[in-house]
PDB file of C-alpha atoms in Angstrom:
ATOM      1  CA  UNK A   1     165.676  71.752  48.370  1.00 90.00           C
ATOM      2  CA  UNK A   2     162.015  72.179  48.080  1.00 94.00           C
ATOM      3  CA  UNK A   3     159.844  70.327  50.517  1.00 95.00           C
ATOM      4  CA  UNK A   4     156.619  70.947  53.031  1.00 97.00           C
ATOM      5  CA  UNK A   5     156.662  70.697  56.448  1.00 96.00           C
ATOM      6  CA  UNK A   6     153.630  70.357  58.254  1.00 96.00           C
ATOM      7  CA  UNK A   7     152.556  71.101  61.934  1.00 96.00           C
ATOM      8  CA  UNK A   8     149.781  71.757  64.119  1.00 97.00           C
ATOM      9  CA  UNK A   9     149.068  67.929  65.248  1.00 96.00           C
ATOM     10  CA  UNK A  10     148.450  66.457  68.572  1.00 97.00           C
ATOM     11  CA  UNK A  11     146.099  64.670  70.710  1.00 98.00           C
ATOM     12  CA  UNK A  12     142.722  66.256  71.400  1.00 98.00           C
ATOM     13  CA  UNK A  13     139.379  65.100  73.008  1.00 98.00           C
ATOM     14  CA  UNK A  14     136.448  64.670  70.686  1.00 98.00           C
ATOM     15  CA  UNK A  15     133.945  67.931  70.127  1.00 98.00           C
ATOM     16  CA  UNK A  16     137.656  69.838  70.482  1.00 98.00           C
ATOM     17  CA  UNK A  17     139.566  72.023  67.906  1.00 98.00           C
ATOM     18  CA  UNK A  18     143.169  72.064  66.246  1.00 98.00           C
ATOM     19  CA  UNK A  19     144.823  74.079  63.150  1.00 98.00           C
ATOM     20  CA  UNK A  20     147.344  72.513  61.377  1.00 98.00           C
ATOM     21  CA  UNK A  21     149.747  74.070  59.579  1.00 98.00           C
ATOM     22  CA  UNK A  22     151.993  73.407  56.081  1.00 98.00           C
ATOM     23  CA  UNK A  23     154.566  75.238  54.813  1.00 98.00           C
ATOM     24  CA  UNK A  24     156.351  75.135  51.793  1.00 98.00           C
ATOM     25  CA  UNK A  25     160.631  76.112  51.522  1.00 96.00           C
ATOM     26  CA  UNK A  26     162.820  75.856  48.895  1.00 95.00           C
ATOM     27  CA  UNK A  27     163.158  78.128  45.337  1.00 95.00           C
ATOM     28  CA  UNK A  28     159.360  77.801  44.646  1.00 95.00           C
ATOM     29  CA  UNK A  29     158.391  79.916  41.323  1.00 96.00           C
ATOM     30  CA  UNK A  30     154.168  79.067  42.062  1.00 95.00           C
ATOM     31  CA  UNK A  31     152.523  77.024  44.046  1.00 96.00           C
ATOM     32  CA  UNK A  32     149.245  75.919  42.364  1.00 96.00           C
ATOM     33  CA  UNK A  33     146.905  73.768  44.423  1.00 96.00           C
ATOM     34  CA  UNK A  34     147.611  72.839  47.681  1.00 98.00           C
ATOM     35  CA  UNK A  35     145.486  70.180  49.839  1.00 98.00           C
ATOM     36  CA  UNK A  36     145.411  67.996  52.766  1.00 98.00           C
ATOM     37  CA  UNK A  37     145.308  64.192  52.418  1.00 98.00           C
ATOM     38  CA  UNK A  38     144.875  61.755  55.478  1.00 98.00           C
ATOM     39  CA  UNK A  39     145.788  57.898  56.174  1.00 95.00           C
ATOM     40  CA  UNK A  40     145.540  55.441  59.100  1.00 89.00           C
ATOM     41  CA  UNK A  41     147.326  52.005  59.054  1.00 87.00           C
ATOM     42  CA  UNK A  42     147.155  49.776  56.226  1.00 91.00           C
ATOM     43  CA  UNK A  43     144.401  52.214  54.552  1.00 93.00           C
ATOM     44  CA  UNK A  44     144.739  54.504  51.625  1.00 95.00           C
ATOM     45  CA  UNK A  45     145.481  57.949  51.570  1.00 96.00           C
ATOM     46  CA  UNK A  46     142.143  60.203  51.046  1.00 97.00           C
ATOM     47  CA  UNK A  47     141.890  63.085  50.477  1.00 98.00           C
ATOM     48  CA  UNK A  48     140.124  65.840  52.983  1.00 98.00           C
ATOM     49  CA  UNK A  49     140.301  69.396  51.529  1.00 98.00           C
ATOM     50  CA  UNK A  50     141.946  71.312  48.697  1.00 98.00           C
ATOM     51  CA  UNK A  51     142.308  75.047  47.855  1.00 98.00           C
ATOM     52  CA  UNK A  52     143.030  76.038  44.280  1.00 97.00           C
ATOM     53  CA  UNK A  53     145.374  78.957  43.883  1.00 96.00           C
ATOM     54  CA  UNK A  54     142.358  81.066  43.161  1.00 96.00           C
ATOM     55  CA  UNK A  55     140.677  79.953  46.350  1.00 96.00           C
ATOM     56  CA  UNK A  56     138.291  77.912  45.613  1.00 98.00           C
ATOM     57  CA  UNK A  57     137.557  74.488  47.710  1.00 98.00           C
ATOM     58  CA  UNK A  58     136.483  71.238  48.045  1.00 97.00           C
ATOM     59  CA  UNK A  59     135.904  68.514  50.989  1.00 98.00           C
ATOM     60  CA  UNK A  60     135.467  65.522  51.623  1.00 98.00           C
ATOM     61  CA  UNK A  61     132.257  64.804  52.338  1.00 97.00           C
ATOM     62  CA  UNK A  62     133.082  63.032  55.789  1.00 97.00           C
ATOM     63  CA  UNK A  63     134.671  67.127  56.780  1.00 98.00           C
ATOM     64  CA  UNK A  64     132.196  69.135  55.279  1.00 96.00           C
ATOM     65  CA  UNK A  65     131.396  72.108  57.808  1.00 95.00           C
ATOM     66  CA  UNK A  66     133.468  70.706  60.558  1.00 98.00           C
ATOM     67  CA  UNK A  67     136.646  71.603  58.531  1.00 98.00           C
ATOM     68  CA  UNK A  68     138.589  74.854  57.019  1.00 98.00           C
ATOM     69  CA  UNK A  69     140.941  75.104  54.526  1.00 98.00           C
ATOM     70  CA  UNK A  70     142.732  78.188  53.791  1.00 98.00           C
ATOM     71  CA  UNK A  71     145.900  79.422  52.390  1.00 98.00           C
ATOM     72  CA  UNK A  72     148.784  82.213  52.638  1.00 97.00           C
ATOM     73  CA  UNK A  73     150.444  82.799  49.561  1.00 96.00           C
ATOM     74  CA  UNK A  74     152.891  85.475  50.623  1.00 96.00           C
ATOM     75  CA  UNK A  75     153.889  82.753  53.776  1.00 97.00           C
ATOM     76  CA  UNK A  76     153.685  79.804  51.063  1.00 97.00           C
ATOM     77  CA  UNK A  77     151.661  78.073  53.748  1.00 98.00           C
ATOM     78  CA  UNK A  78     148.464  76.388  54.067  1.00 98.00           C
ATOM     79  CA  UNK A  79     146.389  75.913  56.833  1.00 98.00           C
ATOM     80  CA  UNK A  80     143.140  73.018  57.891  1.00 98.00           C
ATOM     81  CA  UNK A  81     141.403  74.511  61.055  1.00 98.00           C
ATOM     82  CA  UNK A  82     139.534  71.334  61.940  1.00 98.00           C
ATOM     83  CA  UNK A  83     136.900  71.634  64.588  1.00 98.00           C
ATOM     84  CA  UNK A  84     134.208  69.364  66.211  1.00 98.00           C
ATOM     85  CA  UNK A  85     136.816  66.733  65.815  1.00 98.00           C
ATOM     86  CA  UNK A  86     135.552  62.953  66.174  1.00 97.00           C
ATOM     87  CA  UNK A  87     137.873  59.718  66.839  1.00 96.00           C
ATOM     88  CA  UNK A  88     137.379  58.876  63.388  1.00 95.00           C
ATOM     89  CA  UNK A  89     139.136  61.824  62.506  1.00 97.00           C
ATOM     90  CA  UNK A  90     142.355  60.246  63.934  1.00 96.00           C
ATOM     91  CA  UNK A  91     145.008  59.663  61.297  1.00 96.00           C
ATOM     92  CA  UNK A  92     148.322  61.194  60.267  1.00 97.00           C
ATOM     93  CA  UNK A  93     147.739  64.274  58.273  1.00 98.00           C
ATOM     94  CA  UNK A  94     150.071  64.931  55.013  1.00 98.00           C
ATOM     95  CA  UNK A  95     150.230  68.320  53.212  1.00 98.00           C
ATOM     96  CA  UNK A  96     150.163  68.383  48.965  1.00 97.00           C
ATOM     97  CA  UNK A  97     151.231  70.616  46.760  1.00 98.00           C
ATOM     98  CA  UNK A  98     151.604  71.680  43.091  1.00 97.00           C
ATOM     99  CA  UNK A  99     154.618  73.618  42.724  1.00 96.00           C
ATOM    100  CA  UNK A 100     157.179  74.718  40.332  1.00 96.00           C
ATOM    101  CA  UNK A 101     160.552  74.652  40.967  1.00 93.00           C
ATOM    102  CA  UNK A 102     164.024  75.337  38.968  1.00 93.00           C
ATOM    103  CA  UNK A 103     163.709  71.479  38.894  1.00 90.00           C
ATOM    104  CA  UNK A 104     159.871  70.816  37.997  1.00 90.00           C
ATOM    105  CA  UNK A 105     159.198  73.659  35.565  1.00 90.00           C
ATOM    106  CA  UNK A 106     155.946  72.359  34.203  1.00 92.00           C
ATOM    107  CA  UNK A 107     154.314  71.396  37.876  1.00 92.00           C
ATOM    108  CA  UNK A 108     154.697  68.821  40.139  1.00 94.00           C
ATOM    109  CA  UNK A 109     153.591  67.502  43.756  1.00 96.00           C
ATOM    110  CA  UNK A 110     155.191  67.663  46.353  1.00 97.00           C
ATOM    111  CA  UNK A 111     154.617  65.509  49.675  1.00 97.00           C
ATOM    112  CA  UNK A 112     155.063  66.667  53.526  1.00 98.00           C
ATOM    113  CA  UNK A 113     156.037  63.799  56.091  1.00 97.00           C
ATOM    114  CA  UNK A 114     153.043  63.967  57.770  1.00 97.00           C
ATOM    115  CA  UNK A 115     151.287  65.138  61.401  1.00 97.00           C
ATOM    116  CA  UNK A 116     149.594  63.057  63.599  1.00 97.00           C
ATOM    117  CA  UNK A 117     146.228  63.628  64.798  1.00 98.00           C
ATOM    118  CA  UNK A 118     144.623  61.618  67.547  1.00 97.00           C
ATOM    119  CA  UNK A 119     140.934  62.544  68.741  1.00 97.00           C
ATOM    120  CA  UNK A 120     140.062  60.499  72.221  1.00 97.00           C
ATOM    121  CA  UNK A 121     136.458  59.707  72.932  1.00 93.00           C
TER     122      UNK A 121
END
């Protein structure tokens, strides 16, 4: 079964640093763009960064040289090093990716559970 499983979260004081972490399991033929999406409570899901599969990026405005995102293809894992964190950057954290699979030959994305992050003041 194919899924992502992201980690990394946790509480932090504001100004401070954490890496999360996503990795992707399963048969997996390619894994095309993977990203990071974010949501608090009764808010929709936004997106903060993605990374094609030939590297390049883009941010949300919001993360913009506070936030990294990067990616491993030989681990199948990507990675948001998020520093200078602020309490608005507290939400829970999901992982995206496009992936084929024996069961999605043409592409489809896939959804971790989520991480929580939680930035004090």
């Amino acid at each position: 079964q194919v899924q992502l499983v992201e980690s990394g979260g946790g509480l932090v004081q504001a100004g401070g640093s954490l890496r999360l972490s996503c990795a992707a399991s399963g048969v997996i033929f390619s894994i095309n763009d993977m990203g990071w999406y974010r949501q608090a409570p009764g808010k929709q899901r936004e997106l903060v960064a993605r990374i094609t599969s030939g590297g390049s990026t883009n941010y949300a405005d919001s993360v913009k040289d506070r936030f990294t995102i990067s990616r491993d293809d030989a681990k199948k894992t990507v990675y948001l090093q998020m520093n200078r964190l602020k309490p608005e950057d507290t939400d829970v954290y999901y992982c995206n990716a496009e992936m084929t699979t024996p069961t999605s030959l043409l592409g489809m994305y896939y959804w971790g559970k989520g991480t929580l992050v939680t930035v004090s003041s």
